[in-house]
Tab-separated table of C-alpha atoms and ligand atoms in Angstrom:
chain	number	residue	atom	x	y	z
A	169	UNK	CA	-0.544	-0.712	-105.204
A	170	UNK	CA	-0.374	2.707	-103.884
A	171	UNK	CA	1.086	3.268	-100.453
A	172	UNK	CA	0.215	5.328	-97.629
A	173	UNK	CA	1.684	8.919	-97.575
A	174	UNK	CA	4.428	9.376	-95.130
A	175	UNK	CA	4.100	12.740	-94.650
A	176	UNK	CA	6.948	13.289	-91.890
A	177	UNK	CA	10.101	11.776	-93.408
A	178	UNK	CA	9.040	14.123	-96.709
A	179	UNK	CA	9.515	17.209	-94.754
A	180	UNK	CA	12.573	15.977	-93.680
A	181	UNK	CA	14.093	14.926	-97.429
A	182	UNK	CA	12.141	17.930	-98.517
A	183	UNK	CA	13.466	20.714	-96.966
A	184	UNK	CA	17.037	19.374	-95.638
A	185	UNK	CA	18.786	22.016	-97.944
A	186	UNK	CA	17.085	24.825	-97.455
A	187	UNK	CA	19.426	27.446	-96.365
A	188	UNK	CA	18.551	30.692	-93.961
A	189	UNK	CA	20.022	33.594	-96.662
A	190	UNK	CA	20.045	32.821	-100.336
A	191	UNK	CA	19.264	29.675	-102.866
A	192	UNK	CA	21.462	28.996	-105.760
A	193	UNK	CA	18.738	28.005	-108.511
A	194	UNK	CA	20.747	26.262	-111.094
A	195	UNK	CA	24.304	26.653	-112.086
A	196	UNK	CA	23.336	28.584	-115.451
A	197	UNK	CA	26.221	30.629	-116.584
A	198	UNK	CA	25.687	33.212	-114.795
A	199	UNK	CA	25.387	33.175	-110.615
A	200	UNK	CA	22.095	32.357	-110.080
A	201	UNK	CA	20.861	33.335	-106.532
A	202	UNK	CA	17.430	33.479	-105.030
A	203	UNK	CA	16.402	36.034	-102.023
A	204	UNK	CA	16.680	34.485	-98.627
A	205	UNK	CA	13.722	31.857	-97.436
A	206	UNK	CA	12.295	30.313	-94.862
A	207	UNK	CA	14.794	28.063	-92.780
A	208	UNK	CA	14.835	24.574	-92.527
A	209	UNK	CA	13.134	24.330	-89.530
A	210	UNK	CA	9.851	26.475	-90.470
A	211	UNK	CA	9.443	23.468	-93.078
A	212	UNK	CA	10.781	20.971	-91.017
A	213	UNK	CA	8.406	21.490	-87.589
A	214	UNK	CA	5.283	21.498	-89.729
A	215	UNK	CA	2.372	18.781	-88.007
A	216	UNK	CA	-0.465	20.027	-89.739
A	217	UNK	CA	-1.462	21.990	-92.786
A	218	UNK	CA	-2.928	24.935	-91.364
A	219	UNK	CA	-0.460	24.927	-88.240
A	220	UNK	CA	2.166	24.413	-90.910
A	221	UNK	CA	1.548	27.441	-92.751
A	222	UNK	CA	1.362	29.922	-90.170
A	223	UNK	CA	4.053	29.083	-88.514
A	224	UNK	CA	6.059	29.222	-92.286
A	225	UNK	CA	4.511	32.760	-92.527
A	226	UNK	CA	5.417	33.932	-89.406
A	227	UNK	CA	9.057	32.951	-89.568
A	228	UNK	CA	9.174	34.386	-93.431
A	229	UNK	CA	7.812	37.997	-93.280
A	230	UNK	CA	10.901	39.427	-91.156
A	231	UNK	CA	13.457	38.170	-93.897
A	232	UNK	CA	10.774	38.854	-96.960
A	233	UNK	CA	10.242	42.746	-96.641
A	234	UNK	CA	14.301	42.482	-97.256
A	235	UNK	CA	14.061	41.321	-100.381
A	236	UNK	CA	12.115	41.510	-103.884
A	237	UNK	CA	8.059	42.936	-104.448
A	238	UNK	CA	7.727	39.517	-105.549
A	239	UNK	CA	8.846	37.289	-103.300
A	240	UNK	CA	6.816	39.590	-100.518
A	241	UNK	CA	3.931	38.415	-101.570
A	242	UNK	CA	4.299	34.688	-101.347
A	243	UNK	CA	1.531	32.925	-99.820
A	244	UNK	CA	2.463	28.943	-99.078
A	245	UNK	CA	0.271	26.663	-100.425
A	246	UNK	CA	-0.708	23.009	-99.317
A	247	UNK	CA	-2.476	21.234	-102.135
A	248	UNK	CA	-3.943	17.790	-101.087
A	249	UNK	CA	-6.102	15.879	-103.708
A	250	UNK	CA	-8.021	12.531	-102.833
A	251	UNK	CA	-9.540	10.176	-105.401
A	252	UNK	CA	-8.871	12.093	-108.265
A	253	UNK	CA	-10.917	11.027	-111.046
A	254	UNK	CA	-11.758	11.852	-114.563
A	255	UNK	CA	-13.990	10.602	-117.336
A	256	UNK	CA	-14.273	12.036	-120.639
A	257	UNK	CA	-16.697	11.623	-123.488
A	258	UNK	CA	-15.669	10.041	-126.417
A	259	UNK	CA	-17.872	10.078	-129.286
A	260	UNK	CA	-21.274	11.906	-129.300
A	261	UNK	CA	-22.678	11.985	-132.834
A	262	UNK	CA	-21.677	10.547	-135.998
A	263	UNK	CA	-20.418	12.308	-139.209
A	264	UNK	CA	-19.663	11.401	-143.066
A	265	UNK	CA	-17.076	9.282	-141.940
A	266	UNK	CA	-18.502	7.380	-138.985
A	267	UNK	CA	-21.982	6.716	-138.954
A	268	UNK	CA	-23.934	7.476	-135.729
A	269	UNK	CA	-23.031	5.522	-132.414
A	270	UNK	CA	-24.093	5.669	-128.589
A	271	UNK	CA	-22.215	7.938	-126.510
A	272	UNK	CA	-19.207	6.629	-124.706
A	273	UNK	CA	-16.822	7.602	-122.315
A	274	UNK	CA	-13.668	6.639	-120.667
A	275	UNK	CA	-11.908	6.971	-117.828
A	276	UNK	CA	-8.605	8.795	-117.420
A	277	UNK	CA	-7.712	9.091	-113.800
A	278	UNK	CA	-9.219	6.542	-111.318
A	279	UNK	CA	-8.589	7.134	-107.868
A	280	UNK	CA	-5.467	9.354	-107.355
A	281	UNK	CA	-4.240	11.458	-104.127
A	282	UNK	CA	-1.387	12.617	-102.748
A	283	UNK	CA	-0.747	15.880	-100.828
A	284	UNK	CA	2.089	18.539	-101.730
A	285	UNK	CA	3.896	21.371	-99.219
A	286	UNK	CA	4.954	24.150	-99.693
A	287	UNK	CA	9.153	23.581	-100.602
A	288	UNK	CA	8.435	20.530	-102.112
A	289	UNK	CA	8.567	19.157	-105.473
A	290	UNK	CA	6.211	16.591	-106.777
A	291	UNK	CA	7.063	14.631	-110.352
A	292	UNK	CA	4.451	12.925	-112.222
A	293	UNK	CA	5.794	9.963	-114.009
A	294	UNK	CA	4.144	7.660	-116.181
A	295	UNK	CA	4.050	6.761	-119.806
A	296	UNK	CA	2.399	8.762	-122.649
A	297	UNK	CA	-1.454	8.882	-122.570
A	298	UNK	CA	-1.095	7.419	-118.319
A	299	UNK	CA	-2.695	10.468	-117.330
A	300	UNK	CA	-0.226	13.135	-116.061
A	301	UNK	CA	-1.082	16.251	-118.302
A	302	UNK	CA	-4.726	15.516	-117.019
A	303	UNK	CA	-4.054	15.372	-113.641
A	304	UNK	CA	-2.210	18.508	-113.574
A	305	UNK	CA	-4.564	20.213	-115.133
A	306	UNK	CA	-7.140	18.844	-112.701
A	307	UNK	CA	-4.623	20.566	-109.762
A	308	UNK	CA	-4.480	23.306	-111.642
A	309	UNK	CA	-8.152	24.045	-110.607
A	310	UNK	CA	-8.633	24.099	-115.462
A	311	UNK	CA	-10.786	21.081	-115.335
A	312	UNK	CA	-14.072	21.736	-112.910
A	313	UNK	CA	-17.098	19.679	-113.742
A	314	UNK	CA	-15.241	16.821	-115.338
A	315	UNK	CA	-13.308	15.902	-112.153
A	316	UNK	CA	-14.115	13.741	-108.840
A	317	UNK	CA	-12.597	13.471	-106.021
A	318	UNK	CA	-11.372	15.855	-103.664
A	319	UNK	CA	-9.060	18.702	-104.325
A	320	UNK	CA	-7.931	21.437	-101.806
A	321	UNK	CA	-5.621	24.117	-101.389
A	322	UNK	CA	-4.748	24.846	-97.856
A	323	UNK	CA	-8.082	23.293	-97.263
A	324	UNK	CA	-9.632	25.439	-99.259
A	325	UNK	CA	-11.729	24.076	-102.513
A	326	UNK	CA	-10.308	26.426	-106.078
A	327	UNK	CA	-11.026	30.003	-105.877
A	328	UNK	CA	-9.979	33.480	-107.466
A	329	UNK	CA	-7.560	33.742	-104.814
A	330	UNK	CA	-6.332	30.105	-105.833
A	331	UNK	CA	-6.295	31.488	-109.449
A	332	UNK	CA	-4.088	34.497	-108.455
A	333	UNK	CA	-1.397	31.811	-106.386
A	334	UNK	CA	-1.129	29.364	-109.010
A	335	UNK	CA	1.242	29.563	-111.967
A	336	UNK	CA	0.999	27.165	-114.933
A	337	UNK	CA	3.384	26.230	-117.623
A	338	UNK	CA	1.443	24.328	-120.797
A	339	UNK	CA	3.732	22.099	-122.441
A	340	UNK	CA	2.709	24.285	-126.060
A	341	UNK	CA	4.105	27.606	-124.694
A	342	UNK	CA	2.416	30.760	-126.566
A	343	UNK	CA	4.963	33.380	-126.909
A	344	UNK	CA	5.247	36.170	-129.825
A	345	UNK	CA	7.224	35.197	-131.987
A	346	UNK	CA	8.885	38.793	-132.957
A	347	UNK	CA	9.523	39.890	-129.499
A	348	UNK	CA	13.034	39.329	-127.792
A	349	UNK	CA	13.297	37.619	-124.312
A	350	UNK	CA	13.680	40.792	-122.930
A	351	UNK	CA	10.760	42.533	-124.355
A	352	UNK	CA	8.394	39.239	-123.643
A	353	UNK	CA	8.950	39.506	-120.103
A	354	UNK	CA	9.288	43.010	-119.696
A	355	UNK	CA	5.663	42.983	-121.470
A	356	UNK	CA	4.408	40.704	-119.354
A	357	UNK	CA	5.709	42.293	-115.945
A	358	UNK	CA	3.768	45.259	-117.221
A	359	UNK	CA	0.576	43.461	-117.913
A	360	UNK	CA	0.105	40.956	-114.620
A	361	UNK	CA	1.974	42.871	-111.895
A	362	UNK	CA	0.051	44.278	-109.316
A	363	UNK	CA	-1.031	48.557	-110.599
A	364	UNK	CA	0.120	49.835	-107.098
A	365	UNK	CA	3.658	48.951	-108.888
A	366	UNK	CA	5.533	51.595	-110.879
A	367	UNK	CA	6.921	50.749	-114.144
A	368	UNK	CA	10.337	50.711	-113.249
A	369	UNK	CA	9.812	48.121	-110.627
A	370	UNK	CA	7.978	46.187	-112.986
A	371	UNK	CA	10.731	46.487	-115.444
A	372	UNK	CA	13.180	45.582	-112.467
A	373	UNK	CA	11.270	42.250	-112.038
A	374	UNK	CA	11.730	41.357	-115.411
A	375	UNK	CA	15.207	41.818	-115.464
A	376	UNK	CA	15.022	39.702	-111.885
A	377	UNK	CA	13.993	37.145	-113.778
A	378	UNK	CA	16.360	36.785	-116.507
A	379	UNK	CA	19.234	36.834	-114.267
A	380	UNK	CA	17.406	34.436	-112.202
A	381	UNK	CA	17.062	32.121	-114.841
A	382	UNK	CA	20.247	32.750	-116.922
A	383	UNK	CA	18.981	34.304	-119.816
A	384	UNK	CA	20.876	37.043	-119.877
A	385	UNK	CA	23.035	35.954	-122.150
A	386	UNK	CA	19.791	35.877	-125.221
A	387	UNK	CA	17.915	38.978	-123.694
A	388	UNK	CA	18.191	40.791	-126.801
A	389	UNK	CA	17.663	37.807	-129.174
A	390	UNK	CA	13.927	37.169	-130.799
A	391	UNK	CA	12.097	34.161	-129.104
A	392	UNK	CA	11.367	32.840	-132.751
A	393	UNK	CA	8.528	30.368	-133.701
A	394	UNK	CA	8.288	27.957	-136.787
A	395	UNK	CA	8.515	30.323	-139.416
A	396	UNK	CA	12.093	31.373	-138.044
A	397	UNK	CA	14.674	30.625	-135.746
A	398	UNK	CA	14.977	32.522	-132.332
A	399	UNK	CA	16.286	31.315	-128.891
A	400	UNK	CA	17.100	27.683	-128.171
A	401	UNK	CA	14.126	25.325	-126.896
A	402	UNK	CA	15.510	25.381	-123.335
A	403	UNK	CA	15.508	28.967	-123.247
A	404	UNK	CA	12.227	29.246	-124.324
A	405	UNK	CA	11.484	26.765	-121.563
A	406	UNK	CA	13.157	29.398	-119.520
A	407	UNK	CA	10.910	31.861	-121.018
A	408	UNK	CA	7.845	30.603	-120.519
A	409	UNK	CA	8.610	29.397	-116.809
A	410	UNK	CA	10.141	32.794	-116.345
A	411	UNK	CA	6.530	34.181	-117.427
A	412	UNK	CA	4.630	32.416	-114.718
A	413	UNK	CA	7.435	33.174	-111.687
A	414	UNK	CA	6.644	36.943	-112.740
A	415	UNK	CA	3.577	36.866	-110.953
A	416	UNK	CA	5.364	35.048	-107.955
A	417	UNK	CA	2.797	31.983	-107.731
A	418	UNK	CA	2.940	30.062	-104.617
A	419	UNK	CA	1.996	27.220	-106.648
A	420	UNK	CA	3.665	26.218	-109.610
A	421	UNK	CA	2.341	23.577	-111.875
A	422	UNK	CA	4.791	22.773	-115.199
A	423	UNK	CA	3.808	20.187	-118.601
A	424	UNK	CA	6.936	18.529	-119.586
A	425	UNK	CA	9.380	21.439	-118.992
A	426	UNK	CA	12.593	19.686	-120.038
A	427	UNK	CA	10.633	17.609	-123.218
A	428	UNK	CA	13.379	17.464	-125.799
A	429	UNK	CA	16.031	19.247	-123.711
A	430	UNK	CA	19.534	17.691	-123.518
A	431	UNK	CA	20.157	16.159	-119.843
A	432	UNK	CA	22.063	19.639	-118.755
A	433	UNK	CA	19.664	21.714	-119.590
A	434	UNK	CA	16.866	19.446	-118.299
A	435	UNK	CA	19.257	19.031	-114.935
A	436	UNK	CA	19.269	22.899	-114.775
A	437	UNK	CA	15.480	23.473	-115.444
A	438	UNK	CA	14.583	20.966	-112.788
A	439	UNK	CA	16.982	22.458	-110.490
A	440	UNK	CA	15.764	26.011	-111.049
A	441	UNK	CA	12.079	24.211	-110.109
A	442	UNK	CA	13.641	22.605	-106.545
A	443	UNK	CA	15.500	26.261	-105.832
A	444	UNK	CA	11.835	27.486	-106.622
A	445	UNK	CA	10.187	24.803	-104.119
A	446	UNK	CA	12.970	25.698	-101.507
A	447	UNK	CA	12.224	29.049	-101.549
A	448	UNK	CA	8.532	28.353	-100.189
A	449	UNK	CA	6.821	27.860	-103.693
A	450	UNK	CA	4.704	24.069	-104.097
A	451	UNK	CA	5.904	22.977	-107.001
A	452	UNK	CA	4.222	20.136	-109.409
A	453	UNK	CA	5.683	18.812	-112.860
A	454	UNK	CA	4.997	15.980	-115.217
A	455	UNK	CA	8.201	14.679	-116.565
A	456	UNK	CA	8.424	11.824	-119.043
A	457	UNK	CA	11.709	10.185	-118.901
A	458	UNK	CA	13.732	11.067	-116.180
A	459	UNK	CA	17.557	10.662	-115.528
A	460	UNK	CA	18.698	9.224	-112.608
A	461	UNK	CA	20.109	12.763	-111.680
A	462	UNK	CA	16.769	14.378	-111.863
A	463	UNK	CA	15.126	11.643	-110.236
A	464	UNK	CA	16.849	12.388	-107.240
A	465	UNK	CA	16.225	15.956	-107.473
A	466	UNK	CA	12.007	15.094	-106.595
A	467	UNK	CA	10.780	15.440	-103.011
A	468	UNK	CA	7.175	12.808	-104.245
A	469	UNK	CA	6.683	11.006	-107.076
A	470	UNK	CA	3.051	10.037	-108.184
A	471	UNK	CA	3.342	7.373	-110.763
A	472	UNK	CA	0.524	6.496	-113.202
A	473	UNK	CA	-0.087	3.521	-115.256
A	474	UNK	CA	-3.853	3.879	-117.519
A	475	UNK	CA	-4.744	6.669	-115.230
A	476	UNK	CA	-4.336	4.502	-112.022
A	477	UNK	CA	-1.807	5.489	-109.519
A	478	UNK	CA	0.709	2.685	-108.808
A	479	UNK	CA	2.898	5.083	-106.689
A	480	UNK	CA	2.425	8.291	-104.611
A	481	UNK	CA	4.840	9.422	-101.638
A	482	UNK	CA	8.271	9.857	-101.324
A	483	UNK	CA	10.632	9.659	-104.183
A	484	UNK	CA	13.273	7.980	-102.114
A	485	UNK	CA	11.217	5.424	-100.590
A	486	UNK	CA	9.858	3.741	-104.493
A	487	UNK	CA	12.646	1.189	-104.490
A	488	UNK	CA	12.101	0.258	-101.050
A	489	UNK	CA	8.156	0.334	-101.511
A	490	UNK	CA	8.441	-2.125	-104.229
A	491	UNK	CA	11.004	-4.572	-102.743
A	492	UNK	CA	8.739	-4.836	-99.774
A	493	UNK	CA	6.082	-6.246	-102.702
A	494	UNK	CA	8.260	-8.288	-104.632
A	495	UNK	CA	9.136	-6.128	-107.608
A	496	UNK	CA	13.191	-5.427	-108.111
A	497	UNK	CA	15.023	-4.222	-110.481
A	498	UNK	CA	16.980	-6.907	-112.055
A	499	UNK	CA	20.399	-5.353	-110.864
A	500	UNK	CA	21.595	-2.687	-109.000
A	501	UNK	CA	21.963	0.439	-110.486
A	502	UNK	CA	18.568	0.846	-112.136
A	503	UNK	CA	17.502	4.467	-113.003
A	504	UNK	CA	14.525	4.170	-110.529
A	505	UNK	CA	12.200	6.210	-112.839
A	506	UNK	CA	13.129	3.576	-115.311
A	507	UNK	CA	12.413	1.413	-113.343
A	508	UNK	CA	8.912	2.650	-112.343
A	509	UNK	CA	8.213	3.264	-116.089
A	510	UNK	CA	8.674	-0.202	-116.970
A	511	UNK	CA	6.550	-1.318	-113.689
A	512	UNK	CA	3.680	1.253	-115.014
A	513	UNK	CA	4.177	-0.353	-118.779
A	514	UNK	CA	3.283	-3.679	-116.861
A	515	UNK	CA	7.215	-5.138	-118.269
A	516	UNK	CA	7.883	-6.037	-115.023
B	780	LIG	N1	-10.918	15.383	-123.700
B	780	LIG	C1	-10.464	14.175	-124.015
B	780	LIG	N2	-11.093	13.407	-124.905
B	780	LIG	C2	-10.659	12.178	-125.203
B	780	LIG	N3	-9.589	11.601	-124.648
B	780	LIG	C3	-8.910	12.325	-123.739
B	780	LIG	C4	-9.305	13.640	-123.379
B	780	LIG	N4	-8.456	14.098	-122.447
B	780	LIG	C5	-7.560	13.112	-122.240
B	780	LIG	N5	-7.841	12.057	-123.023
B	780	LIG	C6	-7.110	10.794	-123.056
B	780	LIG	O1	-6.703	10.532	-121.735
B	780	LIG	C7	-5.446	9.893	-121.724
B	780	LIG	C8	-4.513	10.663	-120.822
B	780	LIG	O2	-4.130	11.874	-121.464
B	780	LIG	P1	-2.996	12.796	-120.889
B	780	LIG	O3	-2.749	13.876	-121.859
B	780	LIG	O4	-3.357	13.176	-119.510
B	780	LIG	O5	-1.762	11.768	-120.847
B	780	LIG	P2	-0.238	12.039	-120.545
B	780	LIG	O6	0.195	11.017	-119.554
B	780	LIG	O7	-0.019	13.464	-120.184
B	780	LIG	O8	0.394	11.726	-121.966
B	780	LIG	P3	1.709	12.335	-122.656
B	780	LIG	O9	2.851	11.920	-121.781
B	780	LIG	O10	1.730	11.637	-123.987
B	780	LIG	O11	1.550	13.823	-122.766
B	780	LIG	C9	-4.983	9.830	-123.165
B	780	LIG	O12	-5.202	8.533	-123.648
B	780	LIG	C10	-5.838	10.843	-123.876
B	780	LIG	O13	-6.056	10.478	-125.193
């Protein structure tokens, strides 16, 4: 049920607000602005990967050395995977409570591609146990040996310098407890920035960061963990995502960044990931339930039902996509990632 990729009207939807100066991330309290990127037509001209890039490159590096250490070092990525699948193992040996039985396995991802650019924004939708956290591991070059298919990054299999790129956000975030946001961060820029950085730029990036993500507001408060109370959940979102941009990573890969966020704060998290994309970044995210709002906030969607992809391409073209094979909503204001989560549950 999947449909062919069509690769140039996603450039188009994909990069149609990028602007040539400065991207407003999300409207967090405070301004929230992010360095000038690459116009709309560096993103828009592309015809193929490799031509794509270069020409994004060239057209960047006059306005990057303008702006921030980080963003100088971007380096587009175009990820492309092709028949994506994963088995696991099930049972290997028996214990006190089971007795012995033949080794099994089962398959979790059968047969999923889809490519990604550089300023776009992929969603993974599907319902719980579909697939998505394995897949997006898979991208994010953690699962060698148990995957097939094909999996490339500007045509390129996964590498150190992939490693280096590639940012990802686990949906258990690991943060101290006892440090504030601040002091995480600031740690963290003086840990995985580059050496041939001082310390006060380091520091500077960290405090990039919390403006850029409007957590300036809890800098000084204790990111907390189940023993006490510290910053909200989306701030630790923040936190954690704000942990991975520090490194600048051309490719971004998140777990459920807005699970059990409000709709505001999940609206603001997924715009910070777009004004990410836009600024040159590929950036992947499984997402469980969607609102309507975010929905339309996705460049692709790649929808999974039992590890089988029912849907990969354009966001805007799923309702059309299934019209054309018979499947509507029953009237005409459906949420469409409702709509594709009931088609994946096989309600429809
Ligand atoms: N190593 C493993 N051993 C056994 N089963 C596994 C393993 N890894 C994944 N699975 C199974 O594969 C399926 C897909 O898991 P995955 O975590 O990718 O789903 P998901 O769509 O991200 O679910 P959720 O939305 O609930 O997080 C699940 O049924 C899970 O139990």
């Amino acid at each position: 049920m999947m449909p062919p990729e069509q690769e140039t009207a996603s450039i188009t939807t994909a990069t149609s607000n990028i602007g040539p100066s400065s991207i407003v991330l999300a409207d967090w309290t405070e301004t929230l602005t992010v360095h000038a990127e690459p116009s709309v037509s560096s993103v828009n001209n592309m015809s193929s990967c490799s031509q794509d890039d270069q020409t994004f490159q060239a057209q960047r590096e006059p306005v990057l050395s303008r702006f921030t250490i980080l963003t100088a070092s971007l380096r587009p990525v175009t990820l492309k995977f092709a028949d994506v699948a994963c088995t696991v193992s099930l049972s290997t040996k028996g214990n006190w409570l089971t007795s012995s039985e033949p080794k099994s396995t089962r398959t979790v991802l059968n047969g999923v591609s889809g490519i990604v650019r550089p300023g776009e924004l992929l969603a993974m939708l599907g319902p719980s146990g579909s697939g998505k956290t394995t897949l997006l591991t898979a991208l994010a070059g953690r699962l060698s040996g148990k995957v097939s298919g094909t999996i490339t990054y500007n045509d390129q299999p996964f590498s150190s310098s992939t490693k280096r790129k590639t940012g990802f956000v686990t949906q258990d975030d690991v943060l101290y407890p006892h440090l504030t946001v601040l002091e995480t961060l600031t740690y963290a820029a003086l840990l995985r920035l580059p050496k041939k950085l001082t310390e006060e730029e380091k520091k500077e990036q960290a405090e990039w960061i919390i403006t850029e993500l409007g957590l300036s507001r809890c800098r000084h408060s204790v990111v907390g963990g189940p023993l006490f109370r510290g910053i909200s959940g989306g701030e630790r979102k923040r936190v954690s995502i704000g942990h991975e941009m520090l490194v600048n990573p051309s490719l971004l890969l998140l777990d459920e960044p807005t699970s059990g966020l409000d709709s505001t704060t999940s609206q603001r998290i997924v715009a910070t990931l777009r004004g990410l994309a836009r600024g040159g970044r590929t950036v992947i995210t499984t997402i469980h339930q969607p609102s309507s709002r975010l929905y339309m906030m996705f460049d692709k969607v790649v929808v999974l039902s039992e590890g089988c992809p029912i849907y990969s391409g354009m966001a805007s073209r799923v309702m059309e996509y299934f019209e054309s094979l018979g499947y509507s909503p029953g009237f005409n204001f459906m949420n469409p990632a409702d709509f594709l989560l009931d088609l994946a549950n096989g309600d429809l």
